[in-house]
XYZ file of C-alpha atoms in Angstrom:
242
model
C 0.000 0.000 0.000
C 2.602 2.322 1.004
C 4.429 1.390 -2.307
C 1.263 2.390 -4.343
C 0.838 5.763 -2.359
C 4.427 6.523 -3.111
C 3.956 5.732 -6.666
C 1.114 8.241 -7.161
C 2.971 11.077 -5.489
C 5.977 10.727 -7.752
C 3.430 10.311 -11.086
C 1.737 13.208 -9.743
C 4.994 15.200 -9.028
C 6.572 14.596 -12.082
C 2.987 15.183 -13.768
C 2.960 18.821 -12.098
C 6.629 19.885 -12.843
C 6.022 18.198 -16.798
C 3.155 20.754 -16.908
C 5.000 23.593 -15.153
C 7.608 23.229 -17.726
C 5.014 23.206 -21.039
C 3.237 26.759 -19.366
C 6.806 27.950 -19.503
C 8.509 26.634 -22.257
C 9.048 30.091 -23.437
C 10.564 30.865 -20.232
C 14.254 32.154 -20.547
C 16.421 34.566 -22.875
C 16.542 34.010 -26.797
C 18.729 35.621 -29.619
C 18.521 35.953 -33.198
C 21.659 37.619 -35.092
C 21.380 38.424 -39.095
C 24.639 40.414 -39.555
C 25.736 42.285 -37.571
C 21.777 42.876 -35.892
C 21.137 41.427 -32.834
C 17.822 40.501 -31.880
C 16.833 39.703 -28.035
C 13.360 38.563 -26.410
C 13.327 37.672 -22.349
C 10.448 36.135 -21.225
C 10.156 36.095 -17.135
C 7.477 36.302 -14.628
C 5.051 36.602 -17.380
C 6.563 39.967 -18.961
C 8.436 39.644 -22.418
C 10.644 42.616 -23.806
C 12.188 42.106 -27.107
C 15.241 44.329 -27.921
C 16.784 44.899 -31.407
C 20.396 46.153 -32.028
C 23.483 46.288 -33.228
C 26.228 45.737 -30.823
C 29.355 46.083 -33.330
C 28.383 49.295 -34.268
C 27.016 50.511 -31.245
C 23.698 51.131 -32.737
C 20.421 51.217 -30.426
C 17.290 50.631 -33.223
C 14.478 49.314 -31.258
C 12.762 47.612 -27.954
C 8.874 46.737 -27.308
C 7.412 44.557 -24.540
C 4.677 43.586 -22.102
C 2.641 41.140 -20.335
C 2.088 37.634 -22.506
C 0.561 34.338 -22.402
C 1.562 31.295 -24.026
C -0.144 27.820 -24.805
C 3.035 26.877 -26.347
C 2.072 27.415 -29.815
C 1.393 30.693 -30.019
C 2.844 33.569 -27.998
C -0.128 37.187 -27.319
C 1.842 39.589 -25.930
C 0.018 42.764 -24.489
C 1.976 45.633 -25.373
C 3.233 48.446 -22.235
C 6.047 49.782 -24.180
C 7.193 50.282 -28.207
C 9.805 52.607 -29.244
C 9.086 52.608 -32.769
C 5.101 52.958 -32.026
C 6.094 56.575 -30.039
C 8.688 57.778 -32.388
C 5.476 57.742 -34.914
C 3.854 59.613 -32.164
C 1.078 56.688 -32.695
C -1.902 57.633 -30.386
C -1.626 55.473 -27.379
C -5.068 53.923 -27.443
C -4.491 52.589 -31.352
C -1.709 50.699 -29.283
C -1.062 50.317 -25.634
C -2.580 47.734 -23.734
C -3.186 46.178 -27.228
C -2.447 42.558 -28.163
C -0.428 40.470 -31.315
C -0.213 36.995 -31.631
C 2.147 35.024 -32.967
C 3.210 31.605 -33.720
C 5.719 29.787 -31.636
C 7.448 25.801 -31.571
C 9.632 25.996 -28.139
C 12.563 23.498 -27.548
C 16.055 23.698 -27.749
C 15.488 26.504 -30.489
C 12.681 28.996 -30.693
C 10.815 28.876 -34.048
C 8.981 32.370 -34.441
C 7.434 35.216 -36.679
C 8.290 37.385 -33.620
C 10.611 39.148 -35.502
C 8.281 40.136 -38.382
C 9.590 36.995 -40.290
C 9.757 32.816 -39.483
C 12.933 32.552 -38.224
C 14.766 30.343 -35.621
C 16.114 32.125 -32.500
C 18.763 29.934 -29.996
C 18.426 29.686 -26.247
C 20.862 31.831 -23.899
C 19.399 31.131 -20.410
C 16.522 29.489 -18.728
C 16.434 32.190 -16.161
C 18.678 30.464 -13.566
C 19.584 32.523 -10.551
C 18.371 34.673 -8.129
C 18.363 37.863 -10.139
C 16.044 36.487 -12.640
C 12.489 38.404 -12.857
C 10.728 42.114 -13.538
C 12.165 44.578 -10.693
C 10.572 47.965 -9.946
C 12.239 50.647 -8.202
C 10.705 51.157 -4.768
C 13.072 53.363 -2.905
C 15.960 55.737 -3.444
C 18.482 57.403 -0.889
C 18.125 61.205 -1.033
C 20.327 62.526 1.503
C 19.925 60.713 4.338
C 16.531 59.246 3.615
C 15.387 56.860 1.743
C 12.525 58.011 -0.345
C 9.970 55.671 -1.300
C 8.682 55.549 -4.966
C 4.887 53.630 -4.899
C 3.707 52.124 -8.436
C 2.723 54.704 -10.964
C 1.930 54.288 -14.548
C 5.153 55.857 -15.106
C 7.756 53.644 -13.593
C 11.012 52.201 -14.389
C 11.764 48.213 -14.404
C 14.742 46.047 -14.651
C 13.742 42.772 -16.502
C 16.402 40.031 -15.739
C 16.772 36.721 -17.183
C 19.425 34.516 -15.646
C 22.431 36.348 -17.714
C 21.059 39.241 -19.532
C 19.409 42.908 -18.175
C 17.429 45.580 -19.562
C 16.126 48.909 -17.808
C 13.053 50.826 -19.440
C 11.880 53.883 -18.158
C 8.302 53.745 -19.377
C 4.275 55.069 -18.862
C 2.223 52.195 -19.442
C -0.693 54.509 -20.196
C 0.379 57.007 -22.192
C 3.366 55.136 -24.109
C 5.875 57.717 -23.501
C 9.311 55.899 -23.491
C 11.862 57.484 -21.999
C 15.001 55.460 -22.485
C 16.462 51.991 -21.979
C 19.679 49.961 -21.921
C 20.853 46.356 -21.993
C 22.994 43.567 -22.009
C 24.215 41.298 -20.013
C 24.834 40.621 -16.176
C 26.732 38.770 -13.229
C 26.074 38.373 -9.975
C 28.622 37.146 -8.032
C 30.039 37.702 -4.236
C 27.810 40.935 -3.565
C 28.716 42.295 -6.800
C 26.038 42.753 -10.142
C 28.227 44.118 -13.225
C 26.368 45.246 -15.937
C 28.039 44.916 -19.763
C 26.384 47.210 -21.747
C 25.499 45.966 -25.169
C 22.628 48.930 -26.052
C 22.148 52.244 -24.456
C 18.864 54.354 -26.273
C 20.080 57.481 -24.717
C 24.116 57.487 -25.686
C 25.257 54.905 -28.068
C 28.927 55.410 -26.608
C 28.227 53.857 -23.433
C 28.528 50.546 -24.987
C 31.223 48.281 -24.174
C 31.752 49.630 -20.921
C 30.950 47.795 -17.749
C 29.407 49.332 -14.240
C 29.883 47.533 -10.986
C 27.522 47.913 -8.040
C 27.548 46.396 -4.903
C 24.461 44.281 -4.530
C 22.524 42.285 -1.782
C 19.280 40.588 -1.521
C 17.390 40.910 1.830
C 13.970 39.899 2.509
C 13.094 39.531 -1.292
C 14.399 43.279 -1.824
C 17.554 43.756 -4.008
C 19.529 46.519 -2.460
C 21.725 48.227 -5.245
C 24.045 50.894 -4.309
C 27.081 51.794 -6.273
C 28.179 54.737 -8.919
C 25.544 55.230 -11.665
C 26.315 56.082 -15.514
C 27.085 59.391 -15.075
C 29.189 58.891 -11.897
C 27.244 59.828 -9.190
C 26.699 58.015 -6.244
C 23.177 55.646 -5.745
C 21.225 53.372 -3.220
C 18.396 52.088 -5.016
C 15.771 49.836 -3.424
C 14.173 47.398 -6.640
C 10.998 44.690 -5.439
C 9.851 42.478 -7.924
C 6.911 44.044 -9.686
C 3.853 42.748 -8.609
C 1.791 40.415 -10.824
């Protein structure tokens, strides 16, 4: 009896992680390179952001994202940010907070029109690590204080898979984008170094690398450090909440 009991817990175990793993096939950082253009899509926590660029000559061209759902054939993502959609000065309501669908195979390799065209994108990460998810900024030192920053439609996020970052400054209502940049990450012995592969705002800041000291306590990621433009920060992020 015991035997049989034990038998149905592991067939339902492994039944619940096979299932876990087909809702988030998708799960992870992708790439797709045709030249020298570098396309990028992380999918975490149930946001996507997909990222086009072109790292060798330090050329920033495009980023879009939001929430999605997957059945593992096709991907809707509901759109919070576009940079080509606000360049056109596109009126927010012909596009925010509205949906495209498109056709996916997971596996080893993504097959996807994502990219405006079929085409098969390779696997960088599964999102291993603790870093991996969408971060908000909740509090920032001012002085001696530590100002707190509640959710607005105008917010900034860091979405992390397990090796690469982006930061988008954004207004999920309006669409006004206000910058981003990207690349990829380590975390390692209460450091997080940032290598800087696209920068919106100042194409010349790629290639270079920023080092912060970093620390997760009670689910907070305490980030604290020299910024960009050398000036000293303590940032508070929290995971943005679903």
């Amino acid at each position: 009896m015991k035997h049989i009991i034990l038998t149905l817990l592991v067939t339902c175990a492994t039944s619940m992680a096979t299932d876990a793993h087909q809702k988030d096939a998708l799960s992870g950082a992708w790439k797709l390179q045709q030249g020298d253009i570098i396309q990028t899509a992380v999918f975490v926590d149930g946001y996507v952001s997909h990222s086009t660029f072109d790292l060798k000559n330090k050329k920033f061209i495009s980023t879009r994202g939001g929430t999605y759902k997957t059945d593992g054939k096709t991907l809707t993502v509901t759109w919070q940010y576009d940079t080509d959609k606000a360049a056109s000065n596109a009126p927010a309501d012909t596009w925010v907070g509205q949906s495209s669908t498109f056709d996916v195979t997971p596996g080893s390799t993504l097959s996807t029109n994502m990219s405006g065209a079929q085409a098969t994108w390779e696997r960088i990460d599964k999102n291993e690590g603790p870093m991996a998810g969408v971060w908000r900024i909740t509090g920032r030192k001012e002085g001696d204080d530590m100002g707190q920053m509640p959710l607005r439609d105008r917010r900034t996020l860091k979405i992390l898979s397990g090796t690469r970052f982006q930061w988008v400054a954004i207004n999920i209502k309006t669409g006004e984008f206000s910058g981003t940049g990207g690349g990829t990450y380590t975390f390692e012995n209460g450091k997080y170094t940032e290598n800087i592969e696209f920068f919106s705002r100042d194409n010349e800041r790629v290639g270079a690398s920023l080092s912060f000291d970093g620390k997760i306590e009670n689910g907070a990621w305490h980030h604290s450090g020299l910024s960009s433009t050398g000036n000293p920060i303590y940032e508070i992020w929290n995971k943005l909440e679903k």
